[in-house]
Coordinates of C-alpha atoms and ligand atoms in Angstrom, one line a residue:
Chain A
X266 CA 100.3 150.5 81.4
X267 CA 98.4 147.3 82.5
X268 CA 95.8 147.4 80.1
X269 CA 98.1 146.0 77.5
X270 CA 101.2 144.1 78.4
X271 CA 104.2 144.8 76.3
X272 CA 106.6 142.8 74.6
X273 CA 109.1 143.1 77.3
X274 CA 106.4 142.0 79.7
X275 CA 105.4 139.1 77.9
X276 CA 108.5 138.1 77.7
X277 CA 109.7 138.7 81.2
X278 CA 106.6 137.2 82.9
X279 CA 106.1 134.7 79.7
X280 CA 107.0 131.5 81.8
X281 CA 104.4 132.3 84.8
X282 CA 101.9 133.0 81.8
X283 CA 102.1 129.9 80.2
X284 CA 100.5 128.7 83.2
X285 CA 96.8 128.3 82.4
X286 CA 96.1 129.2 86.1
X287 CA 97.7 132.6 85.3
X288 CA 97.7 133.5 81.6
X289 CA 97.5 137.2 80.8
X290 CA 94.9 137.9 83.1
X291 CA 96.9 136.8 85.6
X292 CA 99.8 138.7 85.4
X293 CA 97.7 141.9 84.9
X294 CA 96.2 141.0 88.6
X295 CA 99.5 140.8 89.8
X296 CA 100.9 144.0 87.8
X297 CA 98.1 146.3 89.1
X298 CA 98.5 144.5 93.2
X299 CA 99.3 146.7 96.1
X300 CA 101.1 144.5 98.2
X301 CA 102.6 146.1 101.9
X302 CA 105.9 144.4 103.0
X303 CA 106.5 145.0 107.1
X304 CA 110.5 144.6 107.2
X305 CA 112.6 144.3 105.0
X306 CA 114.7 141.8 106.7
X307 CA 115.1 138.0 106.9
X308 CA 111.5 137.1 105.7
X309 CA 111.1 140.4 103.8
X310 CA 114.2 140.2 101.7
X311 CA 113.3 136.8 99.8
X312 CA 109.5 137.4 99.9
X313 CA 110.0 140.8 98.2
X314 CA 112.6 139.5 95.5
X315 CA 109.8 136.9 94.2
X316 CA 107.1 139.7 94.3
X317 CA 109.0 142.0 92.6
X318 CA 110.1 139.5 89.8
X319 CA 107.0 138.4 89.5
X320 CA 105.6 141.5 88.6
X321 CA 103.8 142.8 91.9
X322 CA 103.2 145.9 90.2
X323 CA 103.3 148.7 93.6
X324 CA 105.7 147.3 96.6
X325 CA 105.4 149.3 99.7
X326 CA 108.2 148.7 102.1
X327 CA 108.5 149.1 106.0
X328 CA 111.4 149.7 108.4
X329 CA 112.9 152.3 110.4
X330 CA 116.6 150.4 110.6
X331 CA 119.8 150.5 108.6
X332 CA 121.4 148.2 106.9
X333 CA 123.9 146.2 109.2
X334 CA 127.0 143.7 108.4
X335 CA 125.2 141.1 110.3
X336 CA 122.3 141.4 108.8
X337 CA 123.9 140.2 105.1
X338 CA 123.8 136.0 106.1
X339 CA 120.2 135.8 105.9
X340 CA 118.8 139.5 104.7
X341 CA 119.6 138.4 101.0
X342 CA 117.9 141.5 99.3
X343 CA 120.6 143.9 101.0
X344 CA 124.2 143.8 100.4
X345 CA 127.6 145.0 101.4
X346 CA 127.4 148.2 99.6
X347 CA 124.3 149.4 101.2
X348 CA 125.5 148.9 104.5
X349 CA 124.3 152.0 106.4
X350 CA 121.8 152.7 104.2
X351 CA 118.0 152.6 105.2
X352 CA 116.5 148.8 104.6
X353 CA 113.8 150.1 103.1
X354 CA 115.8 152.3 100.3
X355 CA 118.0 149.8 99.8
X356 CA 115.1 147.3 98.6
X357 CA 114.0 149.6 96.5
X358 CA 117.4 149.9 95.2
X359 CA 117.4 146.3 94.8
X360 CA 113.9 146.0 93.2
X361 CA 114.8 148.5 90.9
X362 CA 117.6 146.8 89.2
X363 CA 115.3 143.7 89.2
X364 CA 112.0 145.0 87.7
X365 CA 111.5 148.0 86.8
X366 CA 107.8 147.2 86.4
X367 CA 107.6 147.6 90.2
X368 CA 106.6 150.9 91.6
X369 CA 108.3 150.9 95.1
X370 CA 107.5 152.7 97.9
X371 CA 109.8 153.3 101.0
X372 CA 108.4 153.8 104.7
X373 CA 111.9 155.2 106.6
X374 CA 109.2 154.5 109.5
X375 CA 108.5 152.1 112.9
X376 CA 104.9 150.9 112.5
X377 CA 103.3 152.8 115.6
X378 CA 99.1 153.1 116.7
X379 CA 99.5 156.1 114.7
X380 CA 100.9 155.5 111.4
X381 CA 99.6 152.1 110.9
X382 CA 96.5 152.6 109.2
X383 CA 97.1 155.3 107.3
X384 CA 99.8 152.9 105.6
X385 CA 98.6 149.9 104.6
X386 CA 94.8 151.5 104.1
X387 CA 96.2 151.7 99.8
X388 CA 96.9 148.1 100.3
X389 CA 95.1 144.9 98.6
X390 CA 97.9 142.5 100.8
X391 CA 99.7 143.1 103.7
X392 CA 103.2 140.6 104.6
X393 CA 104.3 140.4 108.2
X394 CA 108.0 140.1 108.4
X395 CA 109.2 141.7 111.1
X396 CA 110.7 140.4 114.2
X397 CA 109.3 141.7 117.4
X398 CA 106.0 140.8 119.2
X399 CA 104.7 144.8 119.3
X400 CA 104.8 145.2 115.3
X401 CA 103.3 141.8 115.3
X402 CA 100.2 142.3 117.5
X403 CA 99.8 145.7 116.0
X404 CA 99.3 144.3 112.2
X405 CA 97.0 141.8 113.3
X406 CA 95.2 144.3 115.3
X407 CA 95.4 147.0 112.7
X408 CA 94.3 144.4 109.6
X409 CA 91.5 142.7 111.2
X410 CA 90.1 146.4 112.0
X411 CA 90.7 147.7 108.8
X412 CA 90.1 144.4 107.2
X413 CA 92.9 143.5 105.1
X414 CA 94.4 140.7 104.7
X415 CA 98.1 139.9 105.7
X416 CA 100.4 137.0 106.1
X417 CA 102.4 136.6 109.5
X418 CA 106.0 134.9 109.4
X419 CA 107.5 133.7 112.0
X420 CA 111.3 132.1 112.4
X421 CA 113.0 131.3 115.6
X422 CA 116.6 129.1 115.5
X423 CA 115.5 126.4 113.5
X424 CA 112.2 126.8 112.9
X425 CA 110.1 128.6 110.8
X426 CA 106.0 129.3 110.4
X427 CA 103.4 131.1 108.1
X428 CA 100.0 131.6 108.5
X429 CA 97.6 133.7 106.4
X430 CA 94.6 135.7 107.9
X431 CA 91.8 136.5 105.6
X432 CA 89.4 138.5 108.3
X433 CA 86.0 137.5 108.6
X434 CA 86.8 134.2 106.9
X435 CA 89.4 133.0 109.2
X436 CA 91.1 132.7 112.6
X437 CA 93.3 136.1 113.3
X438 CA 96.9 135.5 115.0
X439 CA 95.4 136.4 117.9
X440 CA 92.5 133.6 118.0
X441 CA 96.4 131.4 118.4
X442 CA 98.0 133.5 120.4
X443 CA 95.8 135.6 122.8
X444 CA 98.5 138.0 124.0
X445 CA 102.3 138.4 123.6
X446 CA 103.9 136.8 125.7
X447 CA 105.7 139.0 129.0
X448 CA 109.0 141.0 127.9
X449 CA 112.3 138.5 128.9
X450 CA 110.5 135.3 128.9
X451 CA 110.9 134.8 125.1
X452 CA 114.8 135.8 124.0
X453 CA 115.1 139.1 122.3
X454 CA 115.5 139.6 118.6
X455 CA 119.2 140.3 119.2
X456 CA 119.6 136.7 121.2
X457 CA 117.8 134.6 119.3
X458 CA 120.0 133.0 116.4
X459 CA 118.8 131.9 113.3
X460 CA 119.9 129.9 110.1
X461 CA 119.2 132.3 107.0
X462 CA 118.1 129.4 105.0
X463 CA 115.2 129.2 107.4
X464 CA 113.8 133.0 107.1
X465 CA 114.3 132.0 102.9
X466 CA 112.1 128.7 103.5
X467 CA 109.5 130.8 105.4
X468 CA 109.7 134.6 103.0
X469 CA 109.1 132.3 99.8
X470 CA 106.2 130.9 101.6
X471 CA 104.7 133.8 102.4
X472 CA 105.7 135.3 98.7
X473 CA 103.8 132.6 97.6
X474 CA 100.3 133.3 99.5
X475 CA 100.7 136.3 98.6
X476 CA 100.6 135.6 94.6
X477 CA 97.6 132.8 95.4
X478 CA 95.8 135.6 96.7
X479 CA 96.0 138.0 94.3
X480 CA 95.2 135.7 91.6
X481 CA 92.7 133.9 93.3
X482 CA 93.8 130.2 93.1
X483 CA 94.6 127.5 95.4
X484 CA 94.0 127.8 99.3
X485 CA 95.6 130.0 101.3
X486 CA 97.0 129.3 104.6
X487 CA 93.9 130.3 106.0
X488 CA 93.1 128.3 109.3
X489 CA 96.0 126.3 108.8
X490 CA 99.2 127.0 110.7
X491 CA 102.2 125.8 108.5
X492 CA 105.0 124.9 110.7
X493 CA 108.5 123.9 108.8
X494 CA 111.2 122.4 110.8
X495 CA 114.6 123.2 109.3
X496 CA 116.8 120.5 111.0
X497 CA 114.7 117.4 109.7
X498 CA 113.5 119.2 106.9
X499 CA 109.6 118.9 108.1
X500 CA 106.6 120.6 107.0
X501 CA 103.6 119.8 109.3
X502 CA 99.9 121.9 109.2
X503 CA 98.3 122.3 112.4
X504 CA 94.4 122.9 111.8
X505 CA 93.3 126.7 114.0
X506 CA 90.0 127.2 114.5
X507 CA 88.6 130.5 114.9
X508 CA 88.8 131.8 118.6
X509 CA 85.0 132.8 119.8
X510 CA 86.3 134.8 122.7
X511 CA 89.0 136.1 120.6
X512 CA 90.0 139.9 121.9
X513 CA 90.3 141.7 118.1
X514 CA 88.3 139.2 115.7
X515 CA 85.1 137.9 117.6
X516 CA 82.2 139.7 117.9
X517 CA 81.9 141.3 120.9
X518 CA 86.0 142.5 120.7
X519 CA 87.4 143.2 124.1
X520 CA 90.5 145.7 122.4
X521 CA 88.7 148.4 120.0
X522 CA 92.1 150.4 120.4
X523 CA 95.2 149.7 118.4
X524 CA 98.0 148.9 121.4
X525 CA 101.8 149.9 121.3
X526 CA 103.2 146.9 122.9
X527 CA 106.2 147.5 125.3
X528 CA 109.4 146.9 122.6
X529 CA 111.2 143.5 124.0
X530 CA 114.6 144.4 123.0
X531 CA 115.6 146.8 125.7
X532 CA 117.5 149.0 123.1
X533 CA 114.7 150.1 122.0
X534 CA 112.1 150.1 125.0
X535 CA 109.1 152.5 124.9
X536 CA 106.6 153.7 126.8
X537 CA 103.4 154.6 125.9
Chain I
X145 CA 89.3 123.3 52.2
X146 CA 89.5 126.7 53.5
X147 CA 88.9 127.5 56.8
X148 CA 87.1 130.6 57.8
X149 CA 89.2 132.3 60.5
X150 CA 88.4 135.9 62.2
X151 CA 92.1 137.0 63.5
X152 CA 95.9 135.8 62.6
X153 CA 98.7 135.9 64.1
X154 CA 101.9 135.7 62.2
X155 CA 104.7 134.1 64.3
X156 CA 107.1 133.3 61.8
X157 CA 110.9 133.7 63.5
X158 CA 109.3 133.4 67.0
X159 CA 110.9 131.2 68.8
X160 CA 109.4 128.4 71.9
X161 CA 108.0 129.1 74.7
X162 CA 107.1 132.9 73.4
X163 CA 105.3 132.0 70.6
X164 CA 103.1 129.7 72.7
X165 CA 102.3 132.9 75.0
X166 CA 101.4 135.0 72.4
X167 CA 99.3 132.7 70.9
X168 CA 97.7 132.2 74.4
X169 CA 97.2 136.2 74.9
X170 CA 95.8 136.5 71.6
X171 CA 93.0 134.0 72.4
X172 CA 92.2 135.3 75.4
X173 CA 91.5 138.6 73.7
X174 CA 89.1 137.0 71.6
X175 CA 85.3 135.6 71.9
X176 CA 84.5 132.2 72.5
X177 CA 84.3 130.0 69.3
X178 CA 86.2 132.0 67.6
X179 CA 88.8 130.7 65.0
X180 CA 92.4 132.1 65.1
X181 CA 94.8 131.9 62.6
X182 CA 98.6 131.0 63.7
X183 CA 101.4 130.6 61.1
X184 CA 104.5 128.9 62.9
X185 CA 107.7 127.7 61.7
X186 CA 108.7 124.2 61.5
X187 CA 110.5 122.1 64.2
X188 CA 110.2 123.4 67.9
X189 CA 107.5 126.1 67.2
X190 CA 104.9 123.3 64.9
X191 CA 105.8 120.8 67.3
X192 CA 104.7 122.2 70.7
X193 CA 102.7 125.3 69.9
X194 CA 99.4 123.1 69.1
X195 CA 100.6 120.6 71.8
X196 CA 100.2 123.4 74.3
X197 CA 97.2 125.5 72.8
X198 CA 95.3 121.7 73.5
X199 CA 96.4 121.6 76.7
X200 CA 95.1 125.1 77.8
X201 CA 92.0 123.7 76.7
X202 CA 91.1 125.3 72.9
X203 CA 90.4 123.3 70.0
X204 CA 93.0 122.8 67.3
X205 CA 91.0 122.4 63.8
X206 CA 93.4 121.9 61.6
X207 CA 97.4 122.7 60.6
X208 CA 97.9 123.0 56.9
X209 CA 101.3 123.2 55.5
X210 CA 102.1 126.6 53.9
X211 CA 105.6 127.0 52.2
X212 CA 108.1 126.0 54.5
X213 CA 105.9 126.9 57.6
X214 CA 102.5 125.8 58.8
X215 CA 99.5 127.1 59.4
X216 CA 97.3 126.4 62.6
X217 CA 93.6 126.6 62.8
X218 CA 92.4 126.9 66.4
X219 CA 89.2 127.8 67.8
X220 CA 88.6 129.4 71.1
X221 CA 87.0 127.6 74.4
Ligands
ZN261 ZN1 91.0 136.4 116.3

């Protein structure tokens, strides 16, 4: 299928292969990719429309949660009739109507110690979109062990920030942030607000490193924290350099063991 | 003068930007220095197909009217 492309693929992806960065090459890079979206929320929802339009050809898609009213002002890949249904089915849904060039695969799953490498170990990419500090620390963890690459999102209120970590080349998340930070000193997911347009700025973003990385152009977000600021409409990069002492990505590693962080929102609190 | 040309590509009735990509796929298929053959229609497709094949970096030999279309001579970089 993506030795040739046909005449409804060069016609659906013919503006991104005009590009002379992209071409037909391209676009069979992108068509055979195996790209792992964690939630399919805020960040995942416009991330995963642009990969799936753009012709990501196998889209794996995490979360255990259903599709909630409140979820519709900024989770733009989900809508009103798919409330109840689970996030990651209703993607597909989505991605189905859009492109049906896209293999999708749903994971009705929470990311634990357990599950995480066996998932994302048929993956070229992984994307970070979800929105707790456990899930977080466990990608990072689990990437940098299994080597893969992943972009993390993050979005708080009004702000919004994407960094990409290429192990082995680059800082991990941890080398910027050591450990999470204690459960109740940072709001919960549930009491943090935020302005949809933000999680849009941030998913595209991410979408975007994603594409440069497949095809191999441009430079990633690589030891470079992008930071956008939604309320004077501010990009800034702040330069991270990799941590020696870092506990997952330096050499002598103090944690060897993926860790199931305690969950922050108390709903949903776990011991391990 | 006739030019010596190792594929074609008819793209009479295709319109812009399509014909452009086509054109662009089909010289990527093929071996440097290689001369493809393109017959376009006039207006839109004469006027940016070899605009745009430049850009991308081939080399346009020549375009040689034929009937009421063209015919464009490029060789591959
Ligand atoms: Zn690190």
């Amino acid at each position: 299928m993506t030795d040739i492309l046909t005449e409804e693929q060069i016609e659906r992806y013919s503006r991104q292969i005009i590009l002379p960065e992209i071409g037909g090459a391209g676009q069979k890079k992108l068509l055979r990719a195996k790209v792992l979206m964690i939630g399919a929320g805020g960040l995942g929802s416009p991330c995963v429309l642009y990969l799936a339009s753009a012709g990501i050809g196998h889209l794996g898609i995490v979360d255990s949660d259903r599709v909630e009213l409140n979820n519709l002002q900024r989770q733009i890949m989900h809508s009103t009739k798919t409330i109840g249904v689970m996030k990651a089915e209703s993607a597909k849904e989505r991605i189905n109507q859009i492109n049906p060039d896209v293999k999708v695969y749903a994971y009705n799953t929470r990311l634990t110690s357990e599950n995480i490498m066996g998932i994302i170990k048929d993956y070229d990419f992984i994307v970070d979109g979800s929105d707790n500090f456990p899930t977080r620390y466990l990608v990072n963890d689990a990437c940098v062990m299994a080597n893969k690459s992943f972009s993390h999102g993050g979005i708080f209120r009004f702000d919004g920030q994407a960094f990409t970590i290429v192990p082995g080349e680059g800082p991990c998340y941890r080398c910027l942030f050591s450990e999470p930070p204690p459960p109740g000193l940072v709001p919960s997911c549930q009491e943090a607000g935020i302005l949809g347009a933000v999680a849009g700025v941030v998913g595209v973003i991410q979408a975007n490193e994603v594409l440069k990385f497949v095809l191999g152009i441009g430079e990633l977000l690589v030891g470079r924290l992008l930071i956008f600021n939604a309320k004077d409409s501010t990009f800034r990069i702040v330069k991270i350099p990799k941590d020696e002492n870092c506990p997952v990505c330096s050499k002598a590693p103090r944690i060897t063991k993926l860790i199931d962080y305690e969950e922050f929102c108390g709903i949903r609190a776990k011991q391990k | 003068m006739d030019i010596d040309y190792n594929q074609t590509l008819d793209l009479t009735g295709v319109a812009c930007p399509i014909n452009f990509v086509k054109t662009k796929l089909k010289l990527e298929g093929m071996p440097k220095d290689e001369v493809l053959e393109v017959i376009l229609d006039d207006g839109e497709p004469i006027m940016n197909v070899p605009k745009s094949v430049k850009e991308d970096g081939h080399k346009v030999l020549a375009i040689k009217p034929f009937g009421d279309r063209f015919k464009l001579y490029v060789k591959k970089q």
